[in-house]
């Protein structure tokens, strides 16, 4: 029931009463999640020593292996412990559970393809719903999520959740619950389904809050932050990730703190808080345990984003290439595609177009094809295709990516002299960026067309309200010829041909009706102050 404090008290009483291995195993489960990895390591060793049956010994070993790999980051040591126990186990149940644990360990060590293979073998022999089958199902879901098979990953998640109790009535270990949630989040993220991901994360968070306070609270916050960051809601993401970061610093039995820290660094960099982002990256360097190998590409790409925010373009390109190489070596097809998309932003190497095309053919998801098409459209300077892709990204909930594509479409249209189309695309890019809570993304900052001067803004505002050139000249105490010159410049910058198109071309056209001019001016001023604060 996830009430680990009470479970710990009861288990200690059972140990003192001579409960032996079953009592120690209950105590291990209770102490793992509050975040006592060293104590868990000691308890699992002792539980194995006092175990009478193979099954008790195997259960203690499984928890010890997962604790060593995830909480302590000692993947090689965990594998050594597992290998040492396997030859001595005779029961089919025990050997199957150890094999399922090996599949989880393969995923953690950066071999998701091997994890899927090992997990599939266990699932073919283990009885559905028993511990080995459940653990193997979680490992398979995780492996499928990063190797470009989101449909398979989500199918394994559904199967794993379908039976949430052992045949003898004991609850599924919390590890399986969290692993299935992590697999579902990663599958949706890496298939570009941001709207579904945000909905899922919110649902997981609500369900988690229905129980006692525990480690899963921080994981649920991490998932909400990851979902918001994928969508481009960077300020929302930062709030969730700060909450997750606080919780994971207290307890991190699944080794997710480096992932959270890197995602928070990325959010801070996108928000322009470079000092905070740099501090988080420094913490990654100083951390006692590095990220699990399977999460290395995610950490590296976050480092690249932070380096780019600092103006270190060459370092950002190097880190993003390293992230892509790490993903490729591990067979993380979907992860590599997302990383390459980022890599292109920093260095724009042409080989990325071809590689994304190859990866698109290997993935179940159309999202990777969209990424490949996006990069191809940028290279070809095809504004029409970029407009279409921007809308596709927006439909999927990828708002910041949609804003980038719209800004790039504006630049492409501008280069071929289609100023009307350029202005429309840029207005859409700015609107999307504002929905993200940002003044502009990296592409927006680079591609924004010349902005209107203060006087041009004033002339445009008055013209859009329906004032004639003579009335504007009288209001601003300038000549009519000066007003005409300003309007000519305004039309050129906005890519329009005349006054009738002005209101639609302005990103924030003033209202045609409303309070007197003085009150309207005060409202505009407040709006600008609010935008500056946001």
Short mmCIF file of C-alpha atoms in Angstrom, two decimals:
data_model
loop_
_atom_site.label_atom_id
_atom_site.label_comp_id
_atom_site.label_asym_id
_atom_site.label_seq_id
_atom_site.Cartn_x
_atom_site.Cartn_y
_atom_site.Cartn_z
CA UNK A 1 0.00 0.00 0.00
CA UNK A 2 3.13 2.21 -0.23
CA UNK A 3 3.01 3.11 3.48
CA UNK A 4 6.71 2.42 3.88
CA UNK A 5 7.13 4.07 7.28
CA UNK A 6 4.58 1.80 8.92
CA UNK A 7 5.82 -1.17 6.91
CA UNK A 8 9.35 -0.52 8.19
CA UNK A 9 8.22 -0.46 11.82
CA UNK A 10 6.27 -3.68 11.43
CA UNK A 11 9.10 -5.40 9.55
CA UNK A 12 11.67 -4.47 12.21
CA UNK A 13 9.36 -5.91 14.85
CA UNK A 14 9.09 -9.08 12.75
CA UNK A 15 12.90 -9.32 12.45
CA UNK A 16 13.27 -8.93 16.22
CA UNK A 17 10.67 -11.67 16.69
CA UNK A 18 12.75 -14.07 14.59
CA UNK A 19 11.00 -13.65 11.25
CA UNK A 20 14.18 -14.48 9.30
CA UNK A 21 14.22 -14.04 5.51
CA UNK A 22 10.55 -13.06 4.91
CA UNK A 23 10.80 -10.37 7.60
CA UNK A 24 14.10 -9.10 6.23
CA UNK A 25 12.65 -8.95 2.71
CA UNK A 26 9.72 -6.89 3.95
CA UNK A 27 12.16 -4.61 5.75
CA UNK A 28 14.26 -4.26 2.60
CA UNK A 29 11.21 -3.23 0.56
CA UNK A 30 10.26 -0.70 3.25
CA UNK A 31 13.73 0.89 3.49
CA UNK A 32 14.46 1.00 -0.25
CA UNK A 33 12.00 3.73 -1.16
CA UNK A 34 12.77 6.27 1.61
CA UNK A 35 16.24 6.31 0.08
CA UNK A 36 18.66 4.30 2.17
CA UNK A 37 20.68 2.44 -0.49
CA UNK A 38 23.59 1.55 1.79
CA UNK A 39 21.23 0.16 4.42
CA UNK A 40 19.33 -1.70 1.70
CA UNK A 41 22.60 -3.24 0.48
CA UNK A 42 23.42 -4.46 4.01
CA UNK A 43 19.92 -5.80 4.62
CA UNK A 44 19.74 -7.69 1.32
CA UNK A 45 23.10 -9.34 1.98
CA UNK A 46 21.91 -10.45 5.42
CA UNK A 47 18.55 -11.59 4.03
CA UNK A 48 20.35 -13.80 1.54
CA UNK A 49 22.53 -15.24 4.31
CA UNK A 50 19.58 -16.23 6.50
CA UNK A 51 17.42 -17.43 3.58
CA UNK A 52 16.40 -21.07 3.75
CA UNK A 53 14.83 -21.45 0.33
CA UNK A 54 16.07 -20.61 -3.14
CA UNK A 55 13.13 -18.30 -3.70
CA UNK A 56 13.90 -16.19 -0.61
CA UNK A 57 17.55 -16.01 -1.61
CA UNK A 58 16.61 -14.96 -5.14
CA UNK A 59 14.22 -12.24 -3.93
CA UNK A 60 16.96 -10.76 -1.74
CA UNK A 61 19.39 -10.88 -4.67
CA UNK A 62 16.95 -9.18 -7.03
CA UNK A 63 16.47 -6.24 -4.65
CA UNK A 64 20.21 -6.02 -4.03
CA UNK A 65 21.01 -5.99 -7.75
CA UNK A 66 18.46 -3.28 -8.49
CA UNK A 67 19.70 -1.23 -5.52
CA UNK A 68 23.34 -1.49 -6.62
CA UNK A 69 22.56 -0.59 -10.23
CA UNK A 70 19.97 2.14 -9.83
CA UNK A 71 20.43 3.73 -6.41
CA UNK A 72 24.22 3.38 -6.15
CA UNK A 73 25.06 3.50 -9.86
CA UNK A 74 27.27 0.41 -9.59
CA UNK A 75 26.04 -1.41 -12.68
CA UNK A 76 29.12 -3.61 -13.11
CA UNK A 77 29.00 -4.67 -9.44
CA UNK A 78 25.30 -5.44 -9.77
CA UNK A 79 25.99 -7.67 -12.78
CA UNK A 80 28.74 -9.47 -10.85
CA UNK A 81 26.36 -10.19 -7.95
CA UNK A 82 23.72 -11.50 -10.35
CA UNK A 83 26.20 -13.72 -12.21
CA UNK A 84 27.50 -15.17 -8.93
CA UNK A 85 24.04 -16.25 -7.74
CA UNK A 86 22.60 -17.74 -10.94
CA UNK A 87 24.58 -21.06 -10.93
CA UNK A 88 23.46 -21.92 -7.38
CA UNK A 89 19.71 -21.50 -8.01
CA UNK A 90 17.78 -24.64 -8.89
CA UNK A 91 14.11 -23.60 -8.89
CA UNK A 92 12.52 -22.60 -12.18
CA UNK A 93 10.79 -19.70 -10.45
CA UNK A 94 14.07 -18.40 -9.07
CA UNK A 95 15.98 -18.73 -12.33
CA UNK A 96 13.22 -17.01 -14.24
CA UNK A 97 13.17 -14.09 -11.78
CA UNK A 98 16.94 -13.70 -12.04
CA UNK A 99 16.70 -13.71 -15.84
CA UNK A 100 14.05 -10.96 -15.68
CA UNK A 101 16.34 -8.98 -13.39
CA UNK A 102 19.10 -9.43 -15.94
CA UNK A 103 16.82 -7.86 -18.56
CA UNK A 104 16.30 -4.79 -16.34
CA UNK A 105 20.04 -4.63 -15.74
CA UNK A 106 20.69 -4.77 -19.49
CA UNK A 107 18.45 -1.74 -19.97
CA UNK A 108 20.18 0.21 -17.18
CA UNK A 109 23.62 -0.60 -18.57
CA UNK A 110 22.78 0.83 -21.99
CA UNK A 111 21.72 -2.30 -23.87
CA UNK A 112 17.98 -1.78 -24.46
CA UNK A 113 17.98 -4.16 -27.44
CA UNK A 114 19.42 -6.90 -25.23
CA UNK A 115 16.87 -6.00 -22.56
CA UNK A 116 14.02 -6.60 -24.99
CA UNK A 117 15.52 -9.92 -26.15
CA UNK A 118 16.07 -11.19 -22.59
CA UNK A 119 12.68 -9.99 -21.41
CA UNK A 120 10.92 -11.61 -24.35
CA UNK A 121 12.55 -14.95 -23.53
CA UNK A 122 11.36 -14.74 -19.92
CA UNK A 123 7.83 -13.74 -20.92
CA UNK A 124 7.62 -16.76 -23.22
CA UNK A 125 8.22 -19.20 -20.35
CA UNK A 126 7.07 -17.48 -17.16
CA UNK A 127 3.45 -17.63 -16.09
CA UNK A 128 1.57 -14.41 -16.76
CA UNK A 129 1.25 -12.29 -13.64
CA UNK A 130 4.03 -13.89 -11.61
CA UNK A 131 7.01 -11.78 -10.47
CA UNK A 132 9.38 -12.82 -13.26
CA UNK A 133 6.78 -12.09 -15.95
CA UNK A 134 5.93 -8.69 -14.47
CA UNK A 135 9.57 -7.62 -14.17
CA UNK A 136 10.34 -8.84 -17.69
CA UNK A 137 7.31 -6.98 -19.03
CA UNK A 138 8.58 -3.74 -17.46
CA UNK A 139 12.06 -4.31 -18.94
CA UNK A 140 10.59 -5.00 -22.39
CA UNK A 141 8.46 -1.84 -22.21
CA UNK A 142 11.47 0.28 -21.29
CA UNK A 143 13.58 -1.22 -24.07
CA UNK A 144 10.90 -0.80 -26.73
CA UNK A 145 10.34 2.84 -25.68
CA UNK A 146 13.86 3.98 -26.59
CA UNK A 147 14.48 1.68 -29.55
CA UNK A 148 11.78 3.21 -31.73
CA UNK A 149 8.89 0.85 -30.99
CA UNK A 150 6.39 2.98 -29.02
CA UNK A 151 3.39 0.83 -29.95
CA UNK A 152 5.12 -2.25 -28.58
CA UNK A 153 6.19 -0.35 -25.48
CA UNK A 154 2.65 0.85 -24.76
CA UNK A 155 1.29 -2.66 -25.37
CA UNK A 156 3.71 -4.09 -22.79
CA UNK A 157 2.74 -1.34 -20.33
CA UNK A 158 -0.94 -2.21 -20.73
CA UNK A 159 -0.21 -5.91 -20.21
CA UNK A 160 1.92 -5.20 -17.14
CA UNK A 161 -0.82 -3.13 -15.54
CA UNK A 162 -3.58 -5.58 -16.43
CA UNK A 163 -2.65 -7.92 -13.59
CA UNK A 164 -1.43 -5.99 -10.59
CA UNK A 165 -1.15 -8.77 -8.05
CA UNK A 166 0.81 -12.00 -7.68
CA UNK A 167 -0.99 -15.33 -7.76
CA UNK A 168 -0.59 -15.57 -3.96
CA UNK A 169 -2.14 -12.14 -3.42
CA UNK A 170 0.97 -10.06 -2.68
CA UNK A 171 1.11 -6.65 -4.31
CA UNK A 172 3.39 -5.99 -7.25
CA UNK A 173 6.64 -4.36 -6.06
CA UNK A 174 6.68 -0.60 -6.42
CA UNK A 175 9.63 -0.96 -8.79
CA UNK A 176 7.39 -2.51 -11.45
CA UNK A 177 4.77 0.23 -11.09
CA UNK A 178 7.39 2.95 -11.53
CA UNK A 179 9.19 1.16 -14.36
CA UNK A 180 5.95 0.81 -16.31
CA UNK A 181 5.18 4.51 -15.78
CA UNK A 182 8.68 5.47 -16.90
CA UNK A 183 8.34 3.32 -20.02
CA UNK A 184 4.99 4.88 -20.91
CA UNK A 185 6.32 8.41 -20.45
CA UNK A 186 9.40 7.72 -22.58
CA UNK A 187 7.38 5.98 -25.32
CA UNK A 188 5.05 8.96 -25.68
CA UNK A 189 7.89 11.49 -25.45
CA UNK A 190 10.03 9.78 -28.10
CA UNK A 191 7.07 9.36 -30.45
CA UNK A 192 6.23 13.08 -30.27
CA UNK A 193 2.80 12.62 -28.64
CA UNK A 194 3.10 15.57 -26.29
CA UNK A 195 -0.62 16.13 -25.69
CA UNK A 196 -1.12 12.50 -24.66
CA UNK A 197 2.03 12.69 -22.55
CA UNK A 198 0.82 15.74 -20.62
CA UNK A 199 -2.53 14.05 -19.99
CA UNK A 200 -0.85 10.83 -18.86
CA UNK A 201 1.58 12.61 -16.54
CA UNK A 202 -1.24 14.57 -14.91
CA UNK A 203 -3.22 11.36 -14.42
CA UNK A 204 -0.24 9.51 -12.92
CA UNK A 205 0.36 12.44 -10.57
CA UNK A 206 -3.27 12.48 -9.42
CA UNK A 207 -3.25 8.75 -8.78
CA UNK A 208 0.00 8.98 -6.88
CA UNK A 209 -1.33 11.71 -4.57
CA UNK A 210 -4.19 9.42 -3.57
CA UNK A 211 -1.75 7.33 -1.50
CA UNK A 212 0.77 8.04 1.25
CA UNK A 213 3.73 10.34 0.67
CA UNK A 214 6.63 8.40 -0.81
CA UNK A 215 9.39 8.42 -3.44
CA UNK A 216 6.84 8.09 -6.24
CA UNK A 217 5.73 11.69 -5.58
CA UNK A 218 9.06 12.98 -6.89
CA UNK A 219 8.93 10.63 -9.88
CA UNK A 220 5.42 11.81 -10.72
CA UNK A 221 6.63 15.43 -10.61
CA UNK A 222 9.54 14.50 -12.88
CA UNK A 223 7.13 12.97 -15.37
CA UNK A 224 4.96 16.11 -15.32
CA UNK A 225 8.05 18.25 -15.87
CA UNK A 226 9.31 16.06 -18.68
CA UNK A 227 5.88 16.23 -20.34
CA UNK A 228 5.67 20.02 -20.05
CA UNK A 229 9.20 20.41 -21.42
CA UNK A 230 8.37 18.16 -24.38
CA UNK A 231 5.34 20.32 -25.10
CA UNK A 232 7.40 23.50 -24.87
CA UNK A 233 5.68 24.82 -21.73
CA UNK A 234 9.04 25.65 -20.28
CA UNK A 235 7.97 27.69 -17.26
CA UNK A 236 5.50 25.02 -16.22
CA UNK A 237 8.20 22.39 -16.74
CA UNK A 238 10.64 24.29 -14.53
CA UNK A 239 8.15 24.37 -11.65
CA UNK A 240 7.50 20.64 -11.83
CA UNK A 241 11.19 19.82 -12.20
CA UNK A 242 12.14 21.94 -9.17
CA UNK A 243 9.63 19.94 -7.12
CA UNK A 244 11.02 16.66 -8.47
CA UNK A 245 14.60 17.80 -7.91
CA UNK A 246 13.88 18.57 -4.25
CA UNK A 247 12.35 15.14 -3.70
CA UNK A 248 14.98 13.18 -5.62
CA UNK A 249 17.79 14.82 -3.68
CA UNK A 250 16.29 13.28 -0.53
CA UNK A 251 15.82 9.82 -2.01
CA UNK A 252 16.68 8.39 -5.42
CA UNK A 253 16.46 4.57 -5.46
CA UNK A 254 15.86 4.48 -9.24
CA UNK A 255 18.77 6.75 -10.19
CA UNK A 256 16.61 9.44 -11.79
CA UNK A 257 18.24 12.48 -10.15
CA UNK A 258 20.81 13.06 -12.96
CA UNK A 259 17.98 12.94 -15.53
CA UNK A 260 15.92 15.42 -13.50
CA UNK A 261 18.93 17.70 -13.01
CA UNK A 262 19.71 17.73 -16.72
CA UNK A 263 16.07 18.41 -17.71
CA UNK A 264 15.91 21.27 -15.19
CA UNK A 265 19.17 22.68 -16.58
CA UNK A 266 17.66 22.60 -20.07
CA UNK A 267 14.52 24.39 -18.88
CA UNK A 268 16.59 27.07 -17.13
CA UNK A 269 18.69 27.57 -20.26
CA UNK A 270 15.59 27.96 -22.45
CA UNK A 271 14.23 30.51 -19.99
CA UNK A 272 17.45 32.51 -20.26
CA UNK A 273 18.60 31.76 -16.70
CA UNK A 274 22.04 30.72 -17.87
CA UNK A 275 23.72 31.00 -14.45
CA UNK A 276 21.26 28.55 -12.88
CA UNK A 277 21.60 26.18 -15.86
CA UNK A 278 25.39 26.31 -15.61
CA UNK A 279 25.19 25.56 -11.87
CA UNK A 280 23.06 22.48 -12.49
CA UNK A 281 25.52 21.22 -15.10
CA UNK A 282 28.34 21.73 -12.58
CA UNK A 283 26.37 19.59 -10.11
CA UNK A 284 26.17 16.87 -12.75
CA UNK A 285 29.97 16.94 -13.00
CA UNK A 286 30.41 16.82 -9.22
CA UNK A 287 27.78 14.15 -8.51
CA UNK A 288 29.06 11.04 -6.79
CA UNK A 289 27.17 8.79 -9.19
CA UNK A 290 26.75 9.56 -12.88
CA UNK A 291 23.57 8.92 -14.82
CA UNK A 292 22.82 5.33 -15.72
CA UNK A 293 24.38 4.60 -19.13
CA UNK A 294 20.95 4.31 -20.77
CA UNK A 295 20.17 7.92 -19.81
CA UNK A 296 23.53 9.30 -20.96
CA UNK A 297 22.16 10.65 -24.31
CA UNK A 298 19.48 12.66 -22.49
CA UNK A 299 22.05 14.17 -20.13
CA UNK A 300 24.46 14.99 -22.97
CA UNK A 301 21.85 16.76 -25.07
CA UNK A 302 20.85 18.86 -22.05
CA UNK A 303 24.50 19.83 -21.64
CA UNK A 304 24.52 20.82 -25.32
CA UNK A 305 21.50 23.08 -24.88
CA UNK A 306 23.13 24.77 -21.87
CA UNK A 307 26.38 25.26 -23.79
CA UNK A 308 24.43 26.78 -26.66
CA UNK A 309 22.66 29.15 -24.27
CA UNK A 310 26.08 30.29 -23.04
CA UNK A 311 27.11 31.08 -26.62
CA UNK A 312 29.52 28.14 -26.88
CA UNK A 313 28.28 26.87 -30.24
CA UNK A 314 31.24 24.61 -30.97
CA UNK A 315 30.93 22.91 -27.57
CA UNK A 316 27.17 22.57 -28.03
CA UNK A 317 27.70 20.90 -31.41
CA UNK A 318 30.33 18.55 -29.95
CA UNK A 319 28.09 17.50 -27.04
CA UNK A 320 25.06 16.95 -29.25
CA UNK A 321 27.14 14.80 -31.62
CA UNK A 322 28.37 12.80 -28.63
CA UNK A 323 24.78 12.37 -27.45
CA UNK A 324 23.72 11.09 -30.88
CA UNK A 325 26.70 8.72 -31.01
CA UNK A 326 25.87 7.37 -27.54
CA UNK A 327 22.26 6.74 -28.54
CA UNK A 328 23.31 5.04 -31.79
CA UNK A 329 25.79 2.74 -30.03
CA UNK A 330 23.02 1.64 -27.66
CA UNK A 331 20.49 1.04 -30.41
CA UNK A 332 18.29 3.84 -29.08
CA UNK A 333 16.75 4.63 -32.46
CA UNK A 334 14.07 7.03 -31.23
CA UNK A 335 16.44 8.79 -28.84
CA UNK A 336 19.05 9.21 -31.58
CA UNK A 337 16.47 10.81 -33.87
CA UNK A 338 15.44 13.39 -31.27
CA UNK A 339 19.09 14.13 -30.47
CA UNK A 340 20.01 14.50 -34.16
CA UNK A 341 17.21 16.99 -34.58
CA UNK A 342 18.85 19.04 -31.83
CA UNK A 343 22.31 18.47 -33.32
CA UNK A 344 21.19 20.02 -36.59
CA UNK A 345 20.25 23.21 -34.78
CA UNK A 346 23.77 23.73 -33.48
CA UNK A 347 25.86 22.75 -36.50
CA UNK A 348 23.42 21.95 -39.32
CA UNK A 349 25.55 19.07 -40.73
CA UNK A 350 23.93 17.79 -43.92
CA UNK A 351 24.45 14.12 -43.03
CA UNK A 352 21.75 14.53 -40.37
CA UNK A 353 19.10 14.67 -43.12
CA UNK A 354 20.09 11.27 -44.51
CA UNK A 355 20.51 9.69 -41.07
CA UNK A 356 17.09 10.87 -39.91
CA UNK A 357 15.62 9.33 -43.04
CA UNK A 358 17.22 5.99 -42.17
CA UNK A 359 15.97 6.18 -38.58
CA UNK A 360 12.45 7.08 -39.75
CA UNK A 361 12.28 3.80 -41.67
CA UNK A 362 13.30 1.90 -38.53
CA UNK A 363 10.75 3.49 -36.17
CA UNK A 364 7.11 2.63 -35.64
CA UNK A 365 6.29 6.32 -35.16
CA UNK A 366 5.63 8.92 -37.86
CA UNK A 367 7.21 11.52 -35.56
CA UNK A 368 10.74 10.66 -36.66
CA UNK A 369 9.67 11.12 -40.28
CA UNK A 370 8.35 14.56 -39.32
CA UNK A 371 11.72 15.40 -37.78
CA UNK A 372 13.48 14.24 -40.94
CA UNK A 373 11.08 16.29 -43.10
CA UNK A 374 11.62 19.31 -40.85
CA UNK A 375 15.37 19.22 -41.30
CA UNK A 376 14.99 18.57 -45.03
CA UNK A 377 12.66 21.55 -45.41
CA UNK A 378 15.14 23.81 -43.61
CA UNK A 379 17.94 22.70 -45.95
CA UNK A 380 15.71 23.20 -49.01
CA UNK A 381 14.42 26.53 -47.62
CA UNK A 382 10.89 25.34 -48.35
CA UNK A 383 8.62 27.72 -46.45
CA UNK A 384 5.41 25.99 -47.51
CA UNK A 385 6.56 22.62 -46.14
CA UNK A 386 7.73 24.29 -42.94
CA UNK A 387 4.28 25.86 -42.52
CA UNK A 388 2.68 22.42 -42.85
CA UNK A 389 5.13 20.84 -40.40
CA UNK A 390 4.60 23.64 -37.91
CA UNK A 391 0.90 22.83 -37.87
CA UNK A 392 1.60 19.10 -37.51
CA UNK A 393 3.86 19.75 -34.53
CA UNK A 394 1.24 22.00 -32.98
CA UNK A 395 -1.46 19.31 -33.41
CA UNK A 396 0.80 16.87 -31.54
CA UNK A 397 1.26 19.41 -28.74
CA UNK A 398 4.90 20.18 -29.55
CA UNK A 399 4.43 23.93 -29.28
CA UNK A 400 8.03 25.09 -29.14
CA UNK A 401 9.02 22.89 -32.08
CA UNK A 402 6.01 24.28 -33.93
CA UNK A 403 7.17 27.82 -33.12
CA UNK A 404 10.65 27.03 -34.43
CA UNK A 405 9.23 25.62 -37.67
CA UNK A 406 7.01 28.66 -38.13
CA UNK A 407 9.95 31.04 -37.57
CA UNK A 408 12.03 29.07 -40.07
CA UNK A 409 9.12 29.21 -42.52
CA UNK A 410 9.05 33.00 -42.11
CA UNK A 411 12.76 33.22 -42.91
CA UNK A 412 12.37 30.97 -45.97
CA UNK A 413 9.42 33.01 -47.27
CA UNK A 414 11.34 36.24 -46.68
CA UNK A 415 14.33 35.00 -48.68
CA UNK A 416 12.16 34.32 -51.72
CA UNK A 417 10.36 37.66 -51.39
CA UNK A 418 7.01 36.34 -50.15
CA UNK A 419 6.63 38.98 -47.47
CA UNK A 420 2.96 38.33 -46.80
CA UNK A 421 3.59 34.66 -46.13
CA UNK A 422 6.65 35.57 -44.05
CA UNK A 423 4.66 37.95 -41.87
CA UNK A 424 1.88 35.40 -41.36
CA UNK A 425 4.36 32.67 -40.38
CA UNK A 426 6.25 34.95 -38.00
CA UNK A 427 3.04 36.15 -36.32
CA UNK A 428 2.15 32.49 -35.78
CA UNK A 429 5.64 31.74 -34.42
CA UNK A 430 5.40 34.56 -31.91
CA UNK A 431 1.93 33.43 -30.82
CA UNK A 432 3.15 29.87 -30.28
CA UNK A 433 6.22 31.06 -28.39
CA UNK A 434 4.03 33.13 -26.11
CA UNK A 435 1.85 30.09 -25.47
CA UNK A 436 5.05 28.37 -24.34
CA UNK A 437 5.67 31.26 -21.93
CA UNK A 438 8.78 32.38 -23.79
CA UNK A 439 9.74 35.61 -25.46
CA UNK A 440 11.18 33.46 -28.23
CA UNK A 441 12.98 30.20 -28.92
CA UNK A 442 16.49 29.87 -30.29
CA UNK A 443 15.19 29.98 -33.87
CA UNK A 444 12.89 32.89 -33.12
CA UNK A 445 15.75 34.93 -31.72
CA UNK A 446 17.79 34.33 -34.88
CA UNK A 447 15.02 34.66 -37.44
CA UNK A 448 12.78 37.50 -36.27
CA UNK A 449 12.40 40.09 -39.04
CA UNK A 450 13.24 43.75 -38.38
CA UNK A 451 10.94 45.05 -35.64
CA UNK A 452 8.90 48.21 -35.86
CA UNK A 453 10.40 51.30 -34.28
CA UNK A 454 8.52 53.03 -31.47
CA UNK A 455 7.16 55.69 -33.85
CA UNK A 456 6.22 53.04 -36.44
CA UNK A 457 4.34 51.11 -33.75
CA UNK A 458 2.42 54.26 -32.88
CA UNK A 459 1.57 54.99 -36.51
CA UNK A 460 0.54 51.36 -37.08
CA UNK A 461 -1.69 51.40 -34.00
CA UNK A 462 -3.48 54.57 -35.05
CA UNK A 463 -3.84 53.38 -38.66
CA UNK A 464 -5.29 50.06 -37.52
CA UNK A 465 -7.86 51.99 -35.46
CA UNK A 466 -9.10 53.56 -38.71
CA UNK A 467 -7.52 57.00 -38.51
CA UNK A 468 -6.64 58.65 -41.81
CA UNK A 469 -3.13 59.84 -42.65
CA UNK A 470 -4.18 63.44 -41.97
CA UNK A 471 -5.67 62.50 -38.58
CA UNK A 472 -2.50 60.58 -37.65
CA UNK A 473 -0.35 63.55 -38.68
CA UNK A 474 -2.45 65.88 -36.54
CA UNK A 475 -2.32 63.47 -33.56
CA UNK A 476 1.46 63.04 -33.71
CA UNK A 477 2.20 66.62 -34.83
CA UNK A 478 4.11 65.52 -37.95
CA UNK A 479 3.59 66.03 -41.68
CA UNK A 480 1.35 63.79 -43.76
CA UNK A 481 4.39 62.88 -45.88
CA UNK A 482 6.14 61.60 -42.73
CA UNK A 483 3.11 59.43 -41.90
CA UNK A 484 3.13 58.06 -45.46
CA UNK A 485 6.85 57.23 -45.15
CA UNK A 486 6.28 55.44 -41.86
CA UNK A 487 3.41 53.41 -43.32
CA UNK A 488 5.55 52.44 -46.31
CA UNK A 489 8.23 51.09 -43.96
CA UNK A 490 5.60 49.32 -41.84
CA UNK A 491 4.07 47.58 -44.88
CA UNK A 492 7.50 46.42 -46.02
CA UNK A 493 8.46 45.02 -42.63
CA UNK A 494 5.12 43.24 -42.15
CA UNK A 495 4.98 41.96 -45.72
CA UNK A 496 1.61 43.54 -46.52
CA UNK A 497 0.42 45.83 -49.30
CA UNK A 498 -1.84 48.30 -47.55
CA UNK A 499 -3.86 49.59 -44.63
CA UNK A 500 -6.67 47.00 -44.99
CA UNK A 501 -4.25 44.20 -44.05
CA UNK A 502 -2.68 46.01 -41.13
CA UNK A 503 -4.84 44.72 -38.27
CA UNK A 504 -4.35 41.07 -39.27
CA UNK A 505 -0.60 41.54 -39.69
CA UNK A 506 -0.06 43.04 -36.23
CA UNK A 507 0.62 40.34 -33.59
CA UNK A 508 -1.39 42.26 -30.97
CA UNK A 509 -3.77 44.58 -32.83
CA UNK A 510 -5.43 47.11 -30.55
CA UNK A 511 -9.20 46.87 -30.01
CA UNK A 512 -11.40 48.88 -32.37
CA UNK A 513 -13.81 49.71 -29.58
CA UNK A 514 -13.28 50.22 -25.89
CA UNK A 515 -12.57 52.83 -23.24
CA UNK A 516 -11.23 56.31 -24.01
CA UNK A 517 -7.72 56.67 -25.41
CA UNK A 518 -6.19 57.40 -22.03
CA UNK A 519 -7.64 54.27 -20.45
CA UNK A 520 -6.66 52.19 -23.47
CA UNK A 521 -3.10 53.46 -23.21
CA UNK A 522 -2.97 52.48 -19.55
CA UNK A 523 -4.24 49.00 -20.40
CA UNK A 524 -1.54 48.59 -23.09
CA UNK A 525 1.11 49.76 -20.65
CA UNK A 526 0.03 47.23 -18.06
CA UNK A 527 0.02 44.52 -20.68
CA UNK A 528 3.61 45.34 -21.64
CA UNK A 529 4.70 45.27 -18.01
CA UNK A 530 3.01 41.91 -17.53
CA UNK A 531 4.71 40.50 -20.65
CA UNK A 532 8.06 41.74 -19.38
CA UNK A 533 7.55 39.98 -16.05
CA UNK A 534 6.52 36.74 -17.76
#
